[in-house]
Short mmCIF file of C-alpha atoms in Angstrom, two decimals:
data_model
loop_
_atom_site.label_atom_id
_atom_site.label_comp_id
_atom_site.label_asym_id
_atom_site.label_seq_id
_atom_site.Cartn_x
_atom_site.Cartn_y
_atom_site.Cartn_z
CA UNK A 110 0.00 0.00 0.00
CA UNK A 111 1.34 3.44 -0.89
CA UNK A 112 0.61 6.91 0.42
CA UNK A 113 2.08 8.61 -2.64
CA UNK A 114 0.41 11.79 -3.83
CA UNK A 115 1.19 13.17 -7.28
CA UNK A 116 0.87 16.85 -8.02
CA UNK A 117 -2.22 17.46 -10.17
CA UNK A 118 -2.00 18.42 -13.82
CA UNK A 119 -1.58 22.08 -14.68
CA UNK A 120 -3.19 22.28 -18.13
CA UNK A 121 -6.53 23.68 -16.99
CA UNK A 122 -7.78 24.24 -20.57
CA UNK A 123 -7.82 20.47 -21.09
CA UNK A 124 -11.21 19.08 -19.96
CA UNK A 125 -9.87 16.07 -18.04
CA UNK A 126 -7.14 18.09 -16.29
CA UNK A 127 -7.42 19.27 -12.72
CA UNK A 128 -6.27 22.52 -11.14
CA UNK A 129 -2.61 22.83 -10.15
CA UNK A 130 -1.61 21.98 -6.59
CA UNK A 131 -1.08 25.55 -5.52
CA UNK A 132 -1.49 29.07 -6.88
CA UNK A 133 1.59 31.14 -7.65
CA UNK A 134 3.17 32.43 -4.43
CA UNK A 135 2.37 36.01 -5.42
CA UNK A 136 -1.32 35.40 -6.16
CA UNK A 137 -2.65 34.96 -2.60
CA UNK A 138 -1.69 33.34 0.69
CA UNK A 139 -1.70 29.54 0.64
CA UNK A 140 -4.36 27.54 2.39
CA UNK A 141 -3.16 24.98 4.94
CA UNK A 142 -3.50 22.14 2.41
CA UNK A 143 -1.67 24.07 -0.33
CA UNK A 144 1.15 24.94 2.05
CA UNK A 145 1.49 21.31 3.14
CA UNK A 146 1.61 20.12 -0.48
CA UNK A 147 4.21 22.71 -1.50
CA UNK A 148 6.29 22.11 1.64
CA UNK A 149 6.35 18.35 1.00
CA UNK A 150 7.61 19.00 -2.53
CA UNK A 151 10.26 21.52 -1.48
CA UNK A 152 11.36 19.41 1.48
CA UNK A 153 11.96 16.46 -0.86
CA UNK A 154 14.02 18.65 -3.17
CA UNK A 155 15.89 20.24 -0.25
CA UNK A 156 18.39 17.39 -0.14
CA UNK A 157 21.26 17.68 -2.67
CA UNK A 158 21.22 13.95 -3.50
CA UNK A 159 17.46 14.02 -4.11
CA UNK A 160 17.80 17.12 -6.24
CA UNK A 161 20.51 15.39 -8.31
CA UNK A 162 18.34 12.29 -8.73
CA UNK A 163 15.30 14.38 -9.68
CA UNK A 164 17.40 16.31 -12.21
CA UNK A 165 18.87 13.08 -13.60
CA UNK A 166 15.41 11.65 -14.21
CA UNK A 167 13.93 14.91 -15.55
CA UNK A 168 16.79 15.45 -18.00
CA UNK A 169 17.18 11.83 -19.11
CA UNK A 170 16.52 11.06 -22.76
CA UNK A 171 12.94 9.98 -23.29
CA UNK A 172 11.75 11.54 -20.04
CA UNK A 173 12.39 8.47 -17.93
CA UNK A 174 15.42 6.77 -16.45
CA UNK A 175 16.24 3.31 -15.23
CA UNK A 176 17.50 3.26 -11.67
CA UNK A 177 20.61 1.58 -13.11
CA UNK A 178 21.36 4.77 -15.09
CA UNK A 179 20.94 7.31 -12.29
CA UNK A 180 22.39 5.63 -9.20
CA UNK A 181 25.88 7.16 -9.48
CA UNK A 182 25.33 10.12 -7.13
CA UNK A 183 27.99 9.35 -4.53
CA UNK A 184 25.88 7.33 -2.10
CA UNK A 185 25.15 3.61 -1.70
CA UNK A 186 22.37 1.87 -3.61
CA UNK A 187 20.16 1.52 -0.51
CA UNK A 188 20.51 5.28 0.05
CA UNK A 189 19.60 5.97 -3.58
CA UNK A 190 16.49 3.80 -3.13
CA UNK A 191 15.58 5.72 0.03
CA UNK A 192 15.89 9.08 -1.75
CA UNK A 193 13.89 7.88 -4.76
CA UNK A 194 11.18 6.68 -2.38
CA UNK A 195 11.04 10.13 -0.75
CA UNK A 196 10.73 11.79 -4.17
CA UNK A 197 7.87 9.42 -5.03
CA UNK A 198 6.13 10.09 -1.70
CA UNK A 199 6.30 13.82 -2.44
CA UNK A 200 4.59 13.21 -5.78
CA UNK A 201 7.61 14.31 -7.79
CA UNK A 202 8.37 10.96 -9.44
CA UNK A 203 6.40 8.00 -10.68
CA UNK A 204 7.88 4.57 -11.28
CA UNK A 205 7.27 1.38 -13.18
CA UNK A 206 8.94 -1.99 -12.69
CA UNK A 207 10.10 -3.68 -15.90
CA UNK A 208 11.64 -7.04 -15.19
CA UNK A 209 14.34 -6.53 -12.58
CA UNK A 210 14.70 -2.77 -13.14
CA UNK A 211 12.60 0.16 -12.00
CA UNK A 212 12.13 3.10 -14.36
CA UNK A 213 11.42 6.56 -12.95
CA UNK A 214 9.65 9.42 -14.65
CA UNK A 215 8.87 13.06 -13.89
CA UNK A 216 5.46 13.82 -15.27
CA UNK A 217 5.46 17.04 -17.36
CA UNK A 218 2.59 18.30 -15.21
CA UNK A 219 4.83 18.17 -12.12
CA UNK A 220 7.44 20.40 -13.76
CA UNK A 221 4.71 22.74 -14.99
CA UNK A 222 3.14 22.91 -11.52
CA UNK A 223 6.50 23.68 -9.94
CA UNK A 224 7.16 26.43 -12.49
CA UNK A 225 3.67 27.88 -12.03
CA UNK A 226 4.10 27.94 -8.26
CA UNK A 227 7.19 30.14 -8.55
CA UNK A 228 5.84 32.39 -11.29
CA UNK A 229 4.65 35.88 -10.54
CA UNK A 230 1.07 36.66 -11.57
CA UNK A 231 1.87 40.34 -11.81
CA UNK A 232 2.87 41.62 -15.25
CA UNK A 233 3.52 45.16 -14.08
CA UNK A 234 6.98 46.10 -12.78
#
């Protein structure tokens, strides 16, 4: 059983899409739920190893990476697995087992939601 929560899709003009996890920081104060969601995401990315793993998956050709291709981040394999689990729990990664390997992916909606969160809604300077 998993308690993983993925960030919702950002493309609100698509009928089946849902609203992003949080409004831009400059739009209005966060609700308690929005703050908890954003904090979980930022906390997961607050570790340098996790940030390197997230970047390795996000930048990998084809948009997904086998754990065998991204595990060289200067820590042991069990530690890599721990960090990947934390990124999944924060909703930043999804995974799929194929034979003996696990492939990780960053959904485009997650990157879009993260960008939207840090974007200013004000166009005036």
